[in-house]
Each structure stands twice: as structure tokens, then as C-alpha cells.
N, CA, C and O atoms as a printed pandas DataFrame, in Angstrom:
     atom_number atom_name residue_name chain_id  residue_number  x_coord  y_coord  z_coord
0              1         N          UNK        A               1    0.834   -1.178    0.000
1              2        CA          UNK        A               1    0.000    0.000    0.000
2              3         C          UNK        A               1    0.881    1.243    0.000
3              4         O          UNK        A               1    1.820    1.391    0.782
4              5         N          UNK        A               2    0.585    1.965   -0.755
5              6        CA          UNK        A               2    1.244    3.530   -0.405
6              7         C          UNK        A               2    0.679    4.201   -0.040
7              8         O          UNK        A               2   -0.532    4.276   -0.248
8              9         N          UNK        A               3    1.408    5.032    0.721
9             10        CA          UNK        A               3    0.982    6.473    1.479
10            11         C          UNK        A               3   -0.290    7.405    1.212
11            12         O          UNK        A               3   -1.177    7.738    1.998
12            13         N          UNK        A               4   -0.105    7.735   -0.177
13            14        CA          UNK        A               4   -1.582    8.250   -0.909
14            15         C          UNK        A               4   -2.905    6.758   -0.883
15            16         O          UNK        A               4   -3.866    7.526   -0.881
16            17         N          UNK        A               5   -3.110    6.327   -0.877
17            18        CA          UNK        A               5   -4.043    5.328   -0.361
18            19         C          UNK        A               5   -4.335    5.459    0.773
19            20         O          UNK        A               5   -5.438    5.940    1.033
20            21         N          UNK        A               6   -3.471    5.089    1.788
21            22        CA          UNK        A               6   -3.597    5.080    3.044
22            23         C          UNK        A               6   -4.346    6.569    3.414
23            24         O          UNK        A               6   -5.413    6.570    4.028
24            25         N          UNK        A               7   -3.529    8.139    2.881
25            26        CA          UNK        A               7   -4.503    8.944    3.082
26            27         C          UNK        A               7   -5.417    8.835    2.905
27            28         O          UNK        A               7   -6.168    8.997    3.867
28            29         N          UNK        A               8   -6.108    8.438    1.384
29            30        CA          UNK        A               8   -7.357    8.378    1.184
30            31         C          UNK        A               8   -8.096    7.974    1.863
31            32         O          UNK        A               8   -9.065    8.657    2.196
32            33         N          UNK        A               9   -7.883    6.552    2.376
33            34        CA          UNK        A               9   -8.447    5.495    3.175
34            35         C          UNK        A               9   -8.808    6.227    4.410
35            36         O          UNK        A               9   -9.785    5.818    5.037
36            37         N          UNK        A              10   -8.291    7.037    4.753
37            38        CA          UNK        A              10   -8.244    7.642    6.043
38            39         C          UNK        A              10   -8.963    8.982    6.124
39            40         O          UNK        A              10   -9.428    9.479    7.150
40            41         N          UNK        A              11   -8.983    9.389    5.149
41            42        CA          UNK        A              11   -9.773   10.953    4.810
42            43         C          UNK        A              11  -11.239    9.940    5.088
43            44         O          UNK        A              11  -11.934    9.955    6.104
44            45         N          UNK        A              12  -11.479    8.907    3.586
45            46        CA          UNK        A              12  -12.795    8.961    3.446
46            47         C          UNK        A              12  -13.309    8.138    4.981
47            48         O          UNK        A              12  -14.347    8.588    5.465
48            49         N          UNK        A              13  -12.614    6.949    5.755
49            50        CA          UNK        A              13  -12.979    6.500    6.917
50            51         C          UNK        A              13  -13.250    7.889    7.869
51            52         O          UNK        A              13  -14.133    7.734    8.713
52            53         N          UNK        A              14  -12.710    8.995    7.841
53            54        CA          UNK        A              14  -12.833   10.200    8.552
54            55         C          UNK        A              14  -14.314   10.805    8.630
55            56         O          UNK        A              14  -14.854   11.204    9.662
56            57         N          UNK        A              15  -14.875   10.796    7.330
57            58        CA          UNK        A              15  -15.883   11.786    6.729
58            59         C          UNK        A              15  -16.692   10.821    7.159
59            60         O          UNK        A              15  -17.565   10.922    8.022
60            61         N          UNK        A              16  -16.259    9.496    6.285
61            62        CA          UNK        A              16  -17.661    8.444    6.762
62            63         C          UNK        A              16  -18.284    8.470    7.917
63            64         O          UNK        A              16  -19.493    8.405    8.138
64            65         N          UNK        A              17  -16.936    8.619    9.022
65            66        CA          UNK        A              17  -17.361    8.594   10.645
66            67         C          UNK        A              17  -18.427    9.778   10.716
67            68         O          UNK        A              17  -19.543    9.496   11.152
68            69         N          UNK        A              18  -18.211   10.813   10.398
69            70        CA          UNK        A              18  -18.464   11.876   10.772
70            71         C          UNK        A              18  -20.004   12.189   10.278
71            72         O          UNK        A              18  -20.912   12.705   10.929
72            73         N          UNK        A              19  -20.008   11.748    9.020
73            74        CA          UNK        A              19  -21.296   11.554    8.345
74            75         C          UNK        A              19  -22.996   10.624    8.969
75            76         O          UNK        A              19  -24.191   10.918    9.016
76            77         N          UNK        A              20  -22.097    9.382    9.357
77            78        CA          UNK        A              20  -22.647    8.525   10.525
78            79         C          UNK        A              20  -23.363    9.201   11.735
79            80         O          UNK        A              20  -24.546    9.236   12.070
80            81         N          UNK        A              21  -22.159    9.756   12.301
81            82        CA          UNK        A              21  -22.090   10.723   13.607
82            83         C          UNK        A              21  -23.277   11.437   13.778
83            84         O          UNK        A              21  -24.165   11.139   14.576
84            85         N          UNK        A              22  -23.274   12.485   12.932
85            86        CA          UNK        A              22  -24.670   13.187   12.178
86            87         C          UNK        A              22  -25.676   12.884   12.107
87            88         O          UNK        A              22  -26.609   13.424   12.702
88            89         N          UNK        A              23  -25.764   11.798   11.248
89            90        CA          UNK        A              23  -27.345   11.308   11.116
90            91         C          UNK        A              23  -27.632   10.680   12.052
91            92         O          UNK        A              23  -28.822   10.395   12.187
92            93         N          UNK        A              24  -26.679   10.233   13.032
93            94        CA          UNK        A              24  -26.962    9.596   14.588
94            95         C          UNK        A              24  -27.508   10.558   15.547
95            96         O          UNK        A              24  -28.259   10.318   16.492
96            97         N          UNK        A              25  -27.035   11.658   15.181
97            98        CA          UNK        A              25  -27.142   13.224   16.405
98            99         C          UNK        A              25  -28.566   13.359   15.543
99           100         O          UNK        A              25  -29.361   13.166   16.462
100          101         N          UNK        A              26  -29.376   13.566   14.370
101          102        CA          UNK        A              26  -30.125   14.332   14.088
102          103         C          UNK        A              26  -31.326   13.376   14.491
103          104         O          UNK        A              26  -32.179   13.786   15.279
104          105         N          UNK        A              27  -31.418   11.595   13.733
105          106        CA          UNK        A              27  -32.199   10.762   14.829
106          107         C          UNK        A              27  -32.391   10.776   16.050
107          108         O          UNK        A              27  -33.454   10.427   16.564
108          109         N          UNK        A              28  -31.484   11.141   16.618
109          110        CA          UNK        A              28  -31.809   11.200   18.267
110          111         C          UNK        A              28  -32.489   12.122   18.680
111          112         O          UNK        A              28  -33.446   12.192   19.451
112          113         N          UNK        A              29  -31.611   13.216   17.791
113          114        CA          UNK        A              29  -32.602   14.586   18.333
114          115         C          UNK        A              29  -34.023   14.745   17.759
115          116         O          UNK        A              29  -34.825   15.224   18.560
116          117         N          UNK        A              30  -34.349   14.537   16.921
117          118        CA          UNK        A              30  -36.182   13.841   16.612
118          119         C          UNK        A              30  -36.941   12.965   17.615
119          120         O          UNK        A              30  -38.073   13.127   18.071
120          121         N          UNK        A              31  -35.951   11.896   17.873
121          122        CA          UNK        A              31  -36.717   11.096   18.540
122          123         C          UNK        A              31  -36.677   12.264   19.722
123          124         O          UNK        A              31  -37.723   12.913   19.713
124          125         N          UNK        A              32  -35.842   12.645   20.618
125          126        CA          UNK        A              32  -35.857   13.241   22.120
126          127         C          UNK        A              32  -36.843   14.395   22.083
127          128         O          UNK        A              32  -37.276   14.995   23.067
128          129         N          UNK        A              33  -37.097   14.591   20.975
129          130        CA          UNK        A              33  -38.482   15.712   20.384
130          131         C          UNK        A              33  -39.320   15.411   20.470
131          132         O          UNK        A              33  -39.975   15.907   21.387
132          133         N          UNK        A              34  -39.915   14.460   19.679
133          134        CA          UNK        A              34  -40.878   13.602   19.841
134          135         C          UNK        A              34  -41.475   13.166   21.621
135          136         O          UNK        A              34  -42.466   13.431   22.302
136          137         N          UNK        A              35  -40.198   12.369   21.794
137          138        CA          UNK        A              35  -40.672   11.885   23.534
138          139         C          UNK        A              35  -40.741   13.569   24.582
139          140         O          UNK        A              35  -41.434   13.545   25.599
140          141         N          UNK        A              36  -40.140   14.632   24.284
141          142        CA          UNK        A              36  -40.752   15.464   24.876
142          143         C          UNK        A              36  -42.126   15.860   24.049
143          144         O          UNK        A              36  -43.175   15.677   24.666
144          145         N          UNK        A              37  -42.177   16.156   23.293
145          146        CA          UNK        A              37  -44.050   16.572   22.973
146          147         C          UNK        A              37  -44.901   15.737   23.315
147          148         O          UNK        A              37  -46.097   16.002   23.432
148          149         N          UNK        A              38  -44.285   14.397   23.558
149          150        CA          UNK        A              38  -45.415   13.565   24.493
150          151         C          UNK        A              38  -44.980   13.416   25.842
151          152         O          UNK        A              38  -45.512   12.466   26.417
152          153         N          UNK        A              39  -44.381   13.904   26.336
153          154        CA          UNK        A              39  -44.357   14.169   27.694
154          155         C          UNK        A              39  -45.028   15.514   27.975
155          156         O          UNK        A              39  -46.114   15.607   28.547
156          157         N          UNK        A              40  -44.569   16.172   27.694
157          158        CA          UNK        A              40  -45.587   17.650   27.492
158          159         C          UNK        A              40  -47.007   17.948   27.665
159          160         O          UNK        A              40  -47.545   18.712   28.467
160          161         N          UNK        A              41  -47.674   16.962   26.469
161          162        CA          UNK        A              41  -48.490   16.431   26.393
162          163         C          UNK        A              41  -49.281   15.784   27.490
163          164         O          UNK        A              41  -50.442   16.194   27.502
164          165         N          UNK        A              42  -49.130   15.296   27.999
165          166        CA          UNK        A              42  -48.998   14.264   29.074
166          167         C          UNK        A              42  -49.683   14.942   30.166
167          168         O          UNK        A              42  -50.810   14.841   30.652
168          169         N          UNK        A              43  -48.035   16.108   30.551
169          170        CA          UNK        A              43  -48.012   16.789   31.791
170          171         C          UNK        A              43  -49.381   18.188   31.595
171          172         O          UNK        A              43  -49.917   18.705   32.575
172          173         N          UNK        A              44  -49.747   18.608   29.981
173          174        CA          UNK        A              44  -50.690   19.610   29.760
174          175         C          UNK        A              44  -52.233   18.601   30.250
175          176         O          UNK        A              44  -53.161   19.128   30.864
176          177         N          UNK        A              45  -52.235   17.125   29.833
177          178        CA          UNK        A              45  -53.655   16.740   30.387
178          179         C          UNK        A              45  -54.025   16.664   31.756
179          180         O          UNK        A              45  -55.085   16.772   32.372
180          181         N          UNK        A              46  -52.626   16.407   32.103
181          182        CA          UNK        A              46  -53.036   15.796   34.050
182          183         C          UNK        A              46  -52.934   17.087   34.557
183          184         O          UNK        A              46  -53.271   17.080   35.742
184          185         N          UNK        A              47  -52.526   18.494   34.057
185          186        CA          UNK        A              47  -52.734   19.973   34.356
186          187         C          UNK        A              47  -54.449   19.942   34.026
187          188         O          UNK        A              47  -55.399   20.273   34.736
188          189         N          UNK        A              48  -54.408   19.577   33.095
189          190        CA          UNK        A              48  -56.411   19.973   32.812
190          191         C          UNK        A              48  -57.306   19.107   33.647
191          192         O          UNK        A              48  -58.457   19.412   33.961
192          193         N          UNK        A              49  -56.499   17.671   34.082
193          194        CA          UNK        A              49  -57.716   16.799   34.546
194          195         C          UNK        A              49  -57.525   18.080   36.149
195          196         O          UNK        A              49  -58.536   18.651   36.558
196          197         N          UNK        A              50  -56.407   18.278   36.701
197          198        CA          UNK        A              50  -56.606   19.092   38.233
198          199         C          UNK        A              50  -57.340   20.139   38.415
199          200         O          UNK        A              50  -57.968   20.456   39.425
200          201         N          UNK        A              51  -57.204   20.965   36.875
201          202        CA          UNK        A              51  -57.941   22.493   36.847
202          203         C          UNK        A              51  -59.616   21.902   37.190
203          204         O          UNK        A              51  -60.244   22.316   38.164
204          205         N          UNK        A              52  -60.148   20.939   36.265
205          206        CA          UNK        A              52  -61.513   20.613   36.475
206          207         C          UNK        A              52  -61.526   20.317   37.824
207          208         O          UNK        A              52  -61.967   21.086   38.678
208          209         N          UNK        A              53  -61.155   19.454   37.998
209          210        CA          UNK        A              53  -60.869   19.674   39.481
210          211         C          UNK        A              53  -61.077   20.178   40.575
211          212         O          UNK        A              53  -61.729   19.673   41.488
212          213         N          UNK        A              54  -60.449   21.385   40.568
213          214        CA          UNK        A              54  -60.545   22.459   41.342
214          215         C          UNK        A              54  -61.897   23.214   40.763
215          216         O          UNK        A              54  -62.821   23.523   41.516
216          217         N          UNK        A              55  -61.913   23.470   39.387
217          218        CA          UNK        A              55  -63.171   24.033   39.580
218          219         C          UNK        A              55  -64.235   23.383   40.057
219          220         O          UNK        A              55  -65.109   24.144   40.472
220          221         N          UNK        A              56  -64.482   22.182   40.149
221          222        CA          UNK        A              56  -65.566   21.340   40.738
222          223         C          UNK        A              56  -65.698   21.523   42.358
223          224         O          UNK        A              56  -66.748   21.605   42.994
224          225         N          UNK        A              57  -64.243   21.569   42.904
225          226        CA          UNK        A              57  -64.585   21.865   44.211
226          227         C          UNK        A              57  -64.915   23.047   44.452
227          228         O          UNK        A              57  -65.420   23.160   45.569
228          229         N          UNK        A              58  -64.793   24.670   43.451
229          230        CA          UNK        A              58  -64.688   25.244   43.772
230          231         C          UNK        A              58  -67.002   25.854   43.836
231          232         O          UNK        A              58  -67.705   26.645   44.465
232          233         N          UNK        A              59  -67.162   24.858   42.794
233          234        CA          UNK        A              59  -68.913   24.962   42.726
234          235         C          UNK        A              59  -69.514   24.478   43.862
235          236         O          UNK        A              59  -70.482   24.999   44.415
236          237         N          UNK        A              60  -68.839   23.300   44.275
237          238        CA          UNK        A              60  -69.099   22.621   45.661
238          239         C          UNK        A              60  -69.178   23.173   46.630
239          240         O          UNK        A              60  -70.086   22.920   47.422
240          241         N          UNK        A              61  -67.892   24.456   46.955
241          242        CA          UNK        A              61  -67.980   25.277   47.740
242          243         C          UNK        A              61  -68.756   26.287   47.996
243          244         O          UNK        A              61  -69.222   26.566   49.100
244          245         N          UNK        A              62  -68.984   27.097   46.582
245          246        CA          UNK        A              62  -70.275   27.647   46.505
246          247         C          UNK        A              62  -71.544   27.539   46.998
247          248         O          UNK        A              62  -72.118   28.341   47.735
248          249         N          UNK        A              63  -72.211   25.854   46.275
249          250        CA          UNK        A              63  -73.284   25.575   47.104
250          251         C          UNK        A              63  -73.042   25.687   48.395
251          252         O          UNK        A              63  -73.881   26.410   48.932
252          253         N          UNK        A              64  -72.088   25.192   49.259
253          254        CA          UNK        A              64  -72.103   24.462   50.506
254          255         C          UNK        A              64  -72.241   26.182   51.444
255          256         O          UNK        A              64  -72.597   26.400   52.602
256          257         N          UNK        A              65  -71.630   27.487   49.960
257          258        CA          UNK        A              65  -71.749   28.628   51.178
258          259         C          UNK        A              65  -73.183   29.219   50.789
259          260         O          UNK        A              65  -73.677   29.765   51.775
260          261         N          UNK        A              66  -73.833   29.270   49.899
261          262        CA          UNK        A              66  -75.629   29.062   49.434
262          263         C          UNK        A              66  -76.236   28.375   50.585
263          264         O          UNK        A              66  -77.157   28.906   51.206
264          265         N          UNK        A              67  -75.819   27.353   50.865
265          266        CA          UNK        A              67  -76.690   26.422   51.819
266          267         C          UNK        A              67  -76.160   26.956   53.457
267          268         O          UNK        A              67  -76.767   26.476   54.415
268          269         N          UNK        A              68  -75.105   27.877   53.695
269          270        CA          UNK        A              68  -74.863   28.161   55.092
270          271         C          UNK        A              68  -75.697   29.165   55.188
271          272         O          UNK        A              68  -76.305   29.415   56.229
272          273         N          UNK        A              69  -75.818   29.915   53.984
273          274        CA          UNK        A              69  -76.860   31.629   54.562
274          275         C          UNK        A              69  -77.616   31.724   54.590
275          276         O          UNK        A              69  -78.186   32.770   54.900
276          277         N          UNK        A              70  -78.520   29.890   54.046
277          278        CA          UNK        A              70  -79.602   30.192   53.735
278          279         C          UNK        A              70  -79.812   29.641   55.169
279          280         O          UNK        A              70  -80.637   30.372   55.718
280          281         N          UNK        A              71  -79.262   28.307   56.291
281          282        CA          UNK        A              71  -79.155   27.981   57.499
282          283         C          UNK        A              71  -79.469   28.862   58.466
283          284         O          UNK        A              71  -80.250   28.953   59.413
284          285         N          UNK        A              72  -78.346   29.686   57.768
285          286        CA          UNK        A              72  -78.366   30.942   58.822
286          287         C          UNK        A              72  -80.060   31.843   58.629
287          288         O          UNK        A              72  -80.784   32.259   59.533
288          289         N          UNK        A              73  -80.213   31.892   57.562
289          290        CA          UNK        A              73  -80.928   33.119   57.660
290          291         C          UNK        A              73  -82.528   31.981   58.552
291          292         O          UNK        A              73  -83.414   32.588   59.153
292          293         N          UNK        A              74  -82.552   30.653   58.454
293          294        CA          UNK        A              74  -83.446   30.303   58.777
294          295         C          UNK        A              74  -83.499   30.242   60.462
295          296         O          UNK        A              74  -84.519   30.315   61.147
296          297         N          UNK        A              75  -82.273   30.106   60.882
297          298        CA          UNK        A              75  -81.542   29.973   62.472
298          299         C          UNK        A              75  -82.172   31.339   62.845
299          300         O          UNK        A              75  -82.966   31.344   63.786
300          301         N          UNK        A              76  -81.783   32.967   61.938
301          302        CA          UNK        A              76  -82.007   33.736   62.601
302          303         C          UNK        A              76  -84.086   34.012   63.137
303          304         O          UNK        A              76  -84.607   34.551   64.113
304          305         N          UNK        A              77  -84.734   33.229   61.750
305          306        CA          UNK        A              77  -86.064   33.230   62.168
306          307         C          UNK        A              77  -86.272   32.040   63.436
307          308         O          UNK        A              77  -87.158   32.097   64.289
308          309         N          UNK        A              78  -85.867   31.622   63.391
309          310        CA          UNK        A              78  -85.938   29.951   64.311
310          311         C          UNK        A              78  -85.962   31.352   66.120
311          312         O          UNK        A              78  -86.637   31.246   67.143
312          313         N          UNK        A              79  -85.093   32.271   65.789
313          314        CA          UNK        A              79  -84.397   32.600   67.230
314          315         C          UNK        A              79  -85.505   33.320   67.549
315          316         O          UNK        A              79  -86.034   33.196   68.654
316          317         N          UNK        A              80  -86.073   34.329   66.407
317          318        CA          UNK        A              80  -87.100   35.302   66.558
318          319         C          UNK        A              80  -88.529   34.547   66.876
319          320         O          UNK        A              80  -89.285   35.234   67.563
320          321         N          UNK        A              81  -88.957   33.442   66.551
321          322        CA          UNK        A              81  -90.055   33.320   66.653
322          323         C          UNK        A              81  -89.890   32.327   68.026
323          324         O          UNK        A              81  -90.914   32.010   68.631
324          325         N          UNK        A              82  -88.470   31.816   68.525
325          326        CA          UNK        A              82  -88.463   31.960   69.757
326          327         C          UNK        A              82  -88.998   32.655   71.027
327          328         O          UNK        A              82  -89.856   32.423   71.879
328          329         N          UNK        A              83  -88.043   33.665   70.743
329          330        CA          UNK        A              83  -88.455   34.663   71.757
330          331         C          UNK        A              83  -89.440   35.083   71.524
331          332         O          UNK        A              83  -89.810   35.675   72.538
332          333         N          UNK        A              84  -90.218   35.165   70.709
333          334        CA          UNK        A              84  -92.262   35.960   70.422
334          335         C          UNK        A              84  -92.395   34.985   71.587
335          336         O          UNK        A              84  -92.468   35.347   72.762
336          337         N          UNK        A              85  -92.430   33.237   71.013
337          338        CA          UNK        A              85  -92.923   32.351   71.809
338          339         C          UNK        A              85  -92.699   32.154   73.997
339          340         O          UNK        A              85  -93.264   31.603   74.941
340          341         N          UNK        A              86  -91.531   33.021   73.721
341          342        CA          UNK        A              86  -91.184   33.242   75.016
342          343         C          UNK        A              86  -92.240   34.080   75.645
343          344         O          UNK        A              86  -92.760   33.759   76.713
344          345         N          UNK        A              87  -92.598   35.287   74.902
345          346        CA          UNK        A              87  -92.750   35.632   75.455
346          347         C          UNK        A              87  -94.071   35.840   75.477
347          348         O          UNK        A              87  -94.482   36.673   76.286
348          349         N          UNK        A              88  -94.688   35.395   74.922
349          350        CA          UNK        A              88  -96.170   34.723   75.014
350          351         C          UNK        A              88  -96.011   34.149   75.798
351          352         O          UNK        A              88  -96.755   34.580   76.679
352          353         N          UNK        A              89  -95.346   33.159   76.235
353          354        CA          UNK        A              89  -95.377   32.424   77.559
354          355         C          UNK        A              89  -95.068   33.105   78.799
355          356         O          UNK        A              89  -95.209   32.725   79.961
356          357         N          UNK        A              90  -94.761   33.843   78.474
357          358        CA          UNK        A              90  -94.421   34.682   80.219
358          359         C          UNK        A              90  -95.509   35.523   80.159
359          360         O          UNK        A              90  -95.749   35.945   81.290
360          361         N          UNK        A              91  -96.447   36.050   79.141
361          362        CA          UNK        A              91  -97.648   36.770   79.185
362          363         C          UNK        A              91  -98.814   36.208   79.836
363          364         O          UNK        A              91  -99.609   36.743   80.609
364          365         N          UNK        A              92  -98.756   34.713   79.255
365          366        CA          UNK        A              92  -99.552   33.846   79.735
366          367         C          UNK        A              92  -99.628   32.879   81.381
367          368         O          UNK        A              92 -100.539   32.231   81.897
368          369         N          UNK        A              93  -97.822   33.264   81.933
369          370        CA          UNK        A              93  -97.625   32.851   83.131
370          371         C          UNK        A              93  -98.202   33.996   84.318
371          372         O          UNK        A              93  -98.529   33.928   85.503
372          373         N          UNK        A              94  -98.126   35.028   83.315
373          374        CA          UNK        A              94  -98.748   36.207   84.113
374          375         C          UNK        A              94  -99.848   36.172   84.577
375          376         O          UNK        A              94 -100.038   36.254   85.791
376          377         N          UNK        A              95 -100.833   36.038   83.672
377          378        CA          UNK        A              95 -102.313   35.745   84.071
378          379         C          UNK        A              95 -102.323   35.032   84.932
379          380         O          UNK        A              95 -102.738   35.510   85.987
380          381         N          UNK        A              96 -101.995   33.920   84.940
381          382        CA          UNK        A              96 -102.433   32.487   85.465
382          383         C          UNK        A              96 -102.422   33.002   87.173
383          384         O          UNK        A              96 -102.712   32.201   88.061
């Protein structure tokens, strides 16, 4: 073999590598693209399944404060027609 061969041999084994190299780096980097947009993906649904979520508890909460004022507002008649009743009864202990 001579020297000029051997370069050759060695240039084109060079490029070849390098060429390889490349289309190895640009596959990978597709694929690692790919598996992030579906990870992404992924992490954007289980973000949407929590938001519903929260908004569900947040209607829940709503009712549950609908249903305290309306408690209340019935507690505050409950108290009033108490005391009338009181005091009908002490009107009526009077007489007696």
C-alpha cells in the first residue's frame, strides 16, 4: 500500500465517521423531540384533569356557602319566633 491510499483510506474513513455521527445526532434529536411533545403532552392533560378539578370543588364550595346563609338566615327566624314564643309564655304565666 502507499501512502496516498492510506490517506485516502483515512480521509474517506474520517468523513464516513463523521457523516454517521450526524445522522446519529439528528435521529436522536427527533426522537428526544418527539418523547418530549409527548411528555408535554402528558403533563398539559393531568394539568387539565386538576384544573376541572378544582373548579368542581370550587362549585361545591359555593353551594355548601348558598346552603350556610340560607341555614343561617333560617336559624335567625328559628331565634325570633323563639323569643315571640317566650314571650307569650311569660304573658300567659302572668295571668295564670
Amino acid at each position: 500500500m502507499t501512502v496516498e491510499l492510506t490517506v485516502v483510506i483515512s480521509i474517506a474513513c474520517t468523513v464516513l465517521g463523521a457523516a454517521i455521527g450526524y445522522a446519529t445526532f439528528r435521529k436522536n434529536r427527533e426522537k428526544d423531540a418527539e418523547e418530549e411533545g409527548k411528555t408535554d403532552g402528558v403533563v398539559l392533560t393531568e394539568i387539565g384533569y386538576i384544573k376541572a378539578g378544582i373548579d368542581d370543588i370550587k362549585r361545591k364550595q359555593d353551594r355548601q356557602d348558598e346552603l350556610y346563609i340560607k341555614i343561617a338566615e333560617r336559624l335567625t327566624a328559628v331565634e325570633a319566633s323563639a323569643k315571640q314564643a317566650h314571650l307569650r309564655i311569660d304573658r300567659l304565666e302572668g295571668k295564670i
